[in-house]
mmCIF file of C-alpha atoms in Angstrom:
data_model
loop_
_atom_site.group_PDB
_atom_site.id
_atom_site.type_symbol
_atom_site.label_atom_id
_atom_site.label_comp_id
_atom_site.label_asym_id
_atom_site.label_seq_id
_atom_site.Cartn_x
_atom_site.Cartn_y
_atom_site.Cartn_z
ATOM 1 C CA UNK H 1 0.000 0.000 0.000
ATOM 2 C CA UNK H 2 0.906 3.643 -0.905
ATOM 3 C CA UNK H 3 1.215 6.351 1.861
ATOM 4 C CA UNK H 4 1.018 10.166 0.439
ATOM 5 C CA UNK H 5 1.234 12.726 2.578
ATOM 6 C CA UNK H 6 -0.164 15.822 0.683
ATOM 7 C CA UNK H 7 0.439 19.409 1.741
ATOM 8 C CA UNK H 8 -1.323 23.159 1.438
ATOM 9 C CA UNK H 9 0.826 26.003 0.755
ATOM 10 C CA UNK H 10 -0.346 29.367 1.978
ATOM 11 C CA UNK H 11 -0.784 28.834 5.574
ATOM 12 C CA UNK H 12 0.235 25.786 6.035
ATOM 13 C CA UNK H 13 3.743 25.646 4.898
ATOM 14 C CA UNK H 14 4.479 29.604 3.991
ATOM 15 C CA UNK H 15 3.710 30.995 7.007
ATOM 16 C CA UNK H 16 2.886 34.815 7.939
ATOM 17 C CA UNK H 17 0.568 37.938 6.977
ATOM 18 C CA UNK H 18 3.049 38.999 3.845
ATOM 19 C CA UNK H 19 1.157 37.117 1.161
ATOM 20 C CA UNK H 20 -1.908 38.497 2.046
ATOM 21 C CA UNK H 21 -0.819 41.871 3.139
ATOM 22 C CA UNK H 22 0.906 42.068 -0.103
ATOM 23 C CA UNK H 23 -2.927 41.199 -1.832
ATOM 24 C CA UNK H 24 -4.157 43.641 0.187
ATOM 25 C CA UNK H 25 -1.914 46.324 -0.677
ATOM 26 C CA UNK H 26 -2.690 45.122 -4.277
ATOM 27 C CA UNK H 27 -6.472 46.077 -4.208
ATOM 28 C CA UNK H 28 -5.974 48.923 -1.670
ATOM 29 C CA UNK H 29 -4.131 50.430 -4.806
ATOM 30 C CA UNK H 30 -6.740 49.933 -7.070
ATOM 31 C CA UNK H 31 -9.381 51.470 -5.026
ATOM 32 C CA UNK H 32 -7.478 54.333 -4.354
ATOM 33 C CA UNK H 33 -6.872 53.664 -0.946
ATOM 34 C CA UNK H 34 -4.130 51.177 -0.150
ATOM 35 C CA UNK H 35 -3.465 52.361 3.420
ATOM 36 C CA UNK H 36 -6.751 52.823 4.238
ATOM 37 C CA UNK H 37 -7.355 49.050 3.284
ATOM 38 C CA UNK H 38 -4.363 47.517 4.323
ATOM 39 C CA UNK H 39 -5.486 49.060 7.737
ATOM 40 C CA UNK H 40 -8.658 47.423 7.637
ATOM 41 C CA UNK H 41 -7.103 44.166 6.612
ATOM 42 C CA UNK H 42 -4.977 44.206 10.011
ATOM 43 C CA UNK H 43 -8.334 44.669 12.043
ATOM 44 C CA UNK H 44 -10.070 41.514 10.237
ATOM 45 C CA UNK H 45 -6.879 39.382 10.609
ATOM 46 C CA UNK H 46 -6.704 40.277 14.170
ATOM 47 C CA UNK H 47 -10.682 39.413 15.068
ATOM 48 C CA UNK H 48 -11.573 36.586 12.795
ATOM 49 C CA UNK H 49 -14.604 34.253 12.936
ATOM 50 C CA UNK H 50 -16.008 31.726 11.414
ATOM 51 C CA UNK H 51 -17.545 33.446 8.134
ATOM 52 C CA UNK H 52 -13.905 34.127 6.910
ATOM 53 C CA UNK H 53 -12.125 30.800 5.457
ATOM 54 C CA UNK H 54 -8.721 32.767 5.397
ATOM 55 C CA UNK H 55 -6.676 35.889 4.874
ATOM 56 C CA UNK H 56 -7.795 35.964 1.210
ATOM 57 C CA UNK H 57 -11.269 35.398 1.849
ATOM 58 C CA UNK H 58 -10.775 38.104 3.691
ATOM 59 C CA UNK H 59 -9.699 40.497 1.630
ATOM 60 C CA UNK H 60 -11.697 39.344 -1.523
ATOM 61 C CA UNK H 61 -15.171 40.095 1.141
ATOM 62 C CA UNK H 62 -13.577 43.876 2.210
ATOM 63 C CA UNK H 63 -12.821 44.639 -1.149
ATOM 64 C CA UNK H 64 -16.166 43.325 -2.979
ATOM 65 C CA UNK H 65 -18.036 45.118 0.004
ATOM 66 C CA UNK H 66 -15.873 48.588 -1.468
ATOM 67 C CA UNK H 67 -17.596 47.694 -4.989
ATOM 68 C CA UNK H 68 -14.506 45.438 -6.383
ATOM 69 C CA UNK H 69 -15.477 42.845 -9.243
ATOM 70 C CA UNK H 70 -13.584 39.511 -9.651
ATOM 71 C CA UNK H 71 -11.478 41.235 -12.371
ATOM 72 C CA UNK H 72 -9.490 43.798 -10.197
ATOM 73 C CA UNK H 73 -9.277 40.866 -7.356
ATOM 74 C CA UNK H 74 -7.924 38.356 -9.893
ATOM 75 C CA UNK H 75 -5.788 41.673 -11.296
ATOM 76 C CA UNK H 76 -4.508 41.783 -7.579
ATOM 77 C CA UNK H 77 -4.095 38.631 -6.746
ATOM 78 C CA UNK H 78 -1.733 38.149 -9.780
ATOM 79 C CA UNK H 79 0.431 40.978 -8.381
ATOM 80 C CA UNK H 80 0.389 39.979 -5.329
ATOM 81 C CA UNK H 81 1.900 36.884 -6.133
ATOM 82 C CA UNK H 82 5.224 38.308 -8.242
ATOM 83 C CA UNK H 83 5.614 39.349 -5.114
ATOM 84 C CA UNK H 84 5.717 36.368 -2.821
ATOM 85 C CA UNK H 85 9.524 35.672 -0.864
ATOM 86 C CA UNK H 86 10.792 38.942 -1.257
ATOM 87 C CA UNK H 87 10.652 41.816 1.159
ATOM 88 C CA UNK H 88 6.993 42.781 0.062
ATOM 89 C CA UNK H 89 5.578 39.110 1.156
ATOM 90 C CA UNK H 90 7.570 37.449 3.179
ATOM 91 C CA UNK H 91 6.896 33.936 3.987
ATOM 92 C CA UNK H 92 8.101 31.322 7.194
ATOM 93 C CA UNK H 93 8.093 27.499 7.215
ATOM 94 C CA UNK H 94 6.987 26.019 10.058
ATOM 95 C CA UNK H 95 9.753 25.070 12.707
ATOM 96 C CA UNK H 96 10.676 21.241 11.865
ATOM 97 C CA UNK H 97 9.187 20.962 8.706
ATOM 98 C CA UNK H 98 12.121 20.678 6.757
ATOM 99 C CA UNK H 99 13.932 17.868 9.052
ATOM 100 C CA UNK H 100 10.444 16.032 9.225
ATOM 101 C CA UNK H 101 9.841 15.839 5.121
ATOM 102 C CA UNK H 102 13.670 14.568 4.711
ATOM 103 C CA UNK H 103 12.504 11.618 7.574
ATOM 104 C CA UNK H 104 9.232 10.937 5.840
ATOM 105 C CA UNK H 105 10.398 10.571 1.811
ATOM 106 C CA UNK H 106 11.299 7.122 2.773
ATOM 107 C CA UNK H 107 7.991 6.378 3.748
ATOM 108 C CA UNK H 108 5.342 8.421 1.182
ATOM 109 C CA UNK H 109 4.913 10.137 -1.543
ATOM 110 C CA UNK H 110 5.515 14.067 -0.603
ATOM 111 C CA UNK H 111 2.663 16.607 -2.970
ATOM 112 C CA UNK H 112 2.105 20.110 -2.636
ATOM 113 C CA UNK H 113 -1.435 20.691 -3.829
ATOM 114 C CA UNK H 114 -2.151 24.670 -3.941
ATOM 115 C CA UNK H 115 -4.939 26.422 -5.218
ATOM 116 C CA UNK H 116 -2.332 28.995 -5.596
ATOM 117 C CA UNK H 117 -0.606 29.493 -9.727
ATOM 118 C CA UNK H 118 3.033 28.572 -10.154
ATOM 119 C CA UNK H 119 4.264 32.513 -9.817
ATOM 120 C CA UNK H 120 7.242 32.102 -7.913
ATOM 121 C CA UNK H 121 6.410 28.794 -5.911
ATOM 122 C CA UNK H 122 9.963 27.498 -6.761
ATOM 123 C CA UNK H 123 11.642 30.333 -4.904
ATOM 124 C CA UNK H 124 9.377 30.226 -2.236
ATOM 125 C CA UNK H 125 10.137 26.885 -1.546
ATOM 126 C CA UNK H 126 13.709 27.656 -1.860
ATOM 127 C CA UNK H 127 13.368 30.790 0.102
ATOM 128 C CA UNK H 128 11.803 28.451 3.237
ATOM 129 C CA UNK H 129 14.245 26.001 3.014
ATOM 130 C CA UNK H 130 12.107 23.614 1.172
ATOM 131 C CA UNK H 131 13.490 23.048 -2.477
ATOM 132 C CA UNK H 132 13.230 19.864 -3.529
ATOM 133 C CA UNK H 133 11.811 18.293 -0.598
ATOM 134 C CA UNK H 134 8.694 17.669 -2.613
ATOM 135 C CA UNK H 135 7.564 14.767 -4.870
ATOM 136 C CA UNK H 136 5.308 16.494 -6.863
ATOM 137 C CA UNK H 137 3.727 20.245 -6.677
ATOM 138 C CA UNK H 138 0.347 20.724 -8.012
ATOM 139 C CA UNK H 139 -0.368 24.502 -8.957
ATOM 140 C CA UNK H 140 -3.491 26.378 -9.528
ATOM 141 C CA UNK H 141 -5.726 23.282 -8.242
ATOM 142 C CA UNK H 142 -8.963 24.348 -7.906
ATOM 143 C CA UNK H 143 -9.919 22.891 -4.260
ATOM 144 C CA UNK H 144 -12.034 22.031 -3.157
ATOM 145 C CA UNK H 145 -13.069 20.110 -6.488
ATOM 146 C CA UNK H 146 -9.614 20.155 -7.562
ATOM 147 C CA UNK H 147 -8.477 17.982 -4.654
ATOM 148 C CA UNK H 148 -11.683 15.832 -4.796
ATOM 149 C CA UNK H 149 -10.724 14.988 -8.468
ATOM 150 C CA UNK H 150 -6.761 14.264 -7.689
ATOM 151 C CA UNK H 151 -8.170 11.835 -4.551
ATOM 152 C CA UNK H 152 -10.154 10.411 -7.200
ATOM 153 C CA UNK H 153 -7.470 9.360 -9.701
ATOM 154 C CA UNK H 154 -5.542 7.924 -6.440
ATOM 155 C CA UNK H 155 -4.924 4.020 -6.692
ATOM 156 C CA UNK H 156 -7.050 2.326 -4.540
ATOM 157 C CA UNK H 157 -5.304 1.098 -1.899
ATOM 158 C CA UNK H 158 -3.559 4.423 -1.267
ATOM 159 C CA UNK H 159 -3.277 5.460 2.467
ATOM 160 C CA UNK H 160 -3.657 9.166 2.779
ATOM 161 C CA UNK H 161 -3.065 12.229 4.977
ATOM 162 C CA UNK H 162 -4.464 15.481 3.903
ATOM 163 C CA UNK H 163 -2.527 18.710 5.732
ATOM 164 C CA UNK H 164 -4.017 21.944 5.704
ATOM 165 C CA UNK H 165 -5.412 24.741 7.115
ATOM 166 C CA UNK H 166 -8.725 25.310 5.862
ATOM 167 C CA UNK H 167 -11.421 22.515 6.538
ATOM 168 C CA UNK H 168 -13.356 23.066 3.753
ATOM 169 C CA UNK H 169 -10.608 23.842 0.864
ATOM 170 C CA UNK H 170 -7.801 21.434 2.292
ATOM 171 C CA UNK H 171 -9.072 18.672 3.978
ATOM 172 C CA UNK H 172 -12.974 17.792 3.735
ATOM 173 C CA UNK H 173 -13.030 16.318 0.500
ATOM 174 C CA UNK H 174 -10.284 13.549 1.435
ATOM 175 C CA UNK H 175 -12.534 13.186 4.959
ATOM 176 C CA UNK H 176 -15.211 12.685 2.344
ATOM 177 C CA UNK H 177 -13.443 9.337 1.283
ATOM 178 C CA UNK H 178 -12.392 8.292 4.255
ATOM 179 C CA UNK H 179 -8.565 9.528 4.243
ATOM 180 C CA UNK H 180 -6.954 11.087 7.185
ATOM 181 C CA UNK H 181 -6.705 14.931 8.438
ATOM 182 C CA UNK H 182 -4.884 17.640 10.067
ATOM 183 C CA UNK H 183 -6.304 20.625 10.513
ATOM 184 C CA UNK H 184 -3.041 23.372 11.512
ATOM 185 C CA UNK H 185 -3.857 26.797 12.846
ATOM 186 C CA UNK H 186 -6.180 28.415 10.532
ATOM 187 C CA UNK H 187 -9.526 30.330 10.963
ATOM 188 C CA UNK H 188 -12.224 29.100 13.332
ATOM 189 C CA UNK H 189 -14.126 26.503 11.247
ATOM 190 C CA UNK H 190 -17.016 24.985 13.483
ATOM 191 C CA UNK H 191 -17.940 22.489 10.764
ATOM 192 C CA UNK H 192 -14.215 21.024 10.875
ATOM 193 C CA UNK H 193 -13.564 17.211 11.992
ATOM 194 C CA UNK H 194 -10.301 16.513 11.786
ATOM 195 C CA UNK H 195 -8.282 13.343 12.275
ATOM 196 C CA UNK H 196 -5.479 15.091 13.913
ATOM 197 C CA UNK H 197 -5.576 19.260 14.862
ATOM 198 C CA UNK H 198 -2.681 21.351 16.027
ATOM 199 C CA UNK H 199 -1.836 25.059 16.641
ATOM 200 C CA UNK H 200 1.146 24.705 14.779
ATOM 201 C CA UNK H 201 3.791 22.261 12.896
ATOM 202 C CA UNK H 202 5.819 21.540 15.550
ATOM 203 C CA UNK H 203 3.291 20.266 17.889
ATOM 204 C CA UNK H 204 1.614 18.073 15.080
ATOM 205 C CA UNK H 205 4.990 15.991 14.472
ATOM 206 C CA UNK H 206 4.843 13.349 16.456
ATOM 207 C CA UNK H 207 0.873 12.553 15.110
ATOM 208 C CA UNK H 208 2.162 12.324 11.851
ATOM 209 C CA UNK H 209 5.115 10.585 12.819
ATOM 210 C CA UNK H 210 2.761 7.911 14.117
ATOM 211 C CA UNK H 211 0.830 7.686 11.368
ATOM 212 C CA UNK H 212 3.515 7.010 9.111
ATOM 213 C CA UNK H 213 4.633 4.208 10.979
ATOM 214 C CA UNK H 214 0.997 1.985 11.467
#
């Protein structure tokens, strides 16, 4: 039997505000009022609920509530992403990340699935430490659907752990069919049932760990 461990990107393992920020600063612009925006941003990052699936949902709900259409968010967005791993959007991995995906390529089959496109992934990943730590990277996915339909072409008998941190984007379509969870940090997600949950990385190791070794 296979084992694949498959990964998120934003949030998961590019850590911090500077992707998003760097969105924000993006429409802010192109309303005519970046700091104003920006400023707003900060507030809803600070006092999530659970309406808001993440930073981006974030900003794409201030911005269409300031009269933006999908064409200036997806104009933004787009910037926003020649920008990601440099000064204007920083990104962290997640303490022991690194050591534990150099342990575990013995043992499964290492994918990146992001709904994110393939602007500057490979420097990110080489920016957080992470170049070529991957078996395969899967850009511009289209979760949830997107990760529904990659589950689906799976083998069979393929033993799976989903690792993300949205429920609904990330992880609920493998819970769907019966694969395994973990749900790391992320928004406040009531509807969220996850194998294994964590506030960060770190503290999610040894769960993983276990569950490569049945």
């Amino acid at each position: 039997m296979n084992s694949l461990l498959l990964f998120d990107f934003d949030g998961t393992i590019a850590l911090g505000d500077g992707p998003v920020l760097a969105y924000a600063s993006q429409v802010g612009a192109a309303l005519g009022d970046r700091d104003g925006f920006v400023d707003a941003l900060r507030e809803v990052l600070s006092s999530a609920d659970g309406e808001v699936l993440d930073g981006y949902d974030a900003v794409r709900r201030a911005a269409v509530a300031r009269g933006a259409d999908s064409r200036l968010l997806s104009r933004a967005y787009l910037a926003s992403r020649t920008q990601l791993a440099t000064a204007d959007a920083p990104v962290d991995a997640p303490d022991g990340l690194a050591d534990f995906l150099r342990a575990a390529a013995p043992l499964a089959e290492l994918v990146l699935v992001t709904n994110a496109p393939a602007i500057r992934i490979d420097e990110a990943l080489d920016a957080l430490g992470l170049a070529g730590l991957f078996t395969r990277i899967v850009t511009s996915a289209g979760k949830p659907a997107g990760l529904d339909a990659f589950l689906a072409a799976l083998p069979a008998d393929t033993r799976v752990l989903s690792i993300g941190d949205i429920w609904h984007n990330d992880l609920a379509p493998a819970h769907a069919r019966g694969h395994a969870t973990a749900l790391i940090g992320g928004f406040p997600d009531p509807a969220a049932t996850p194998t294994y949950r964590a506030a960060d990385f770190a503290t999610l190791i040894p769960q993983l760990d276990a569950w490569l070794r049945p």
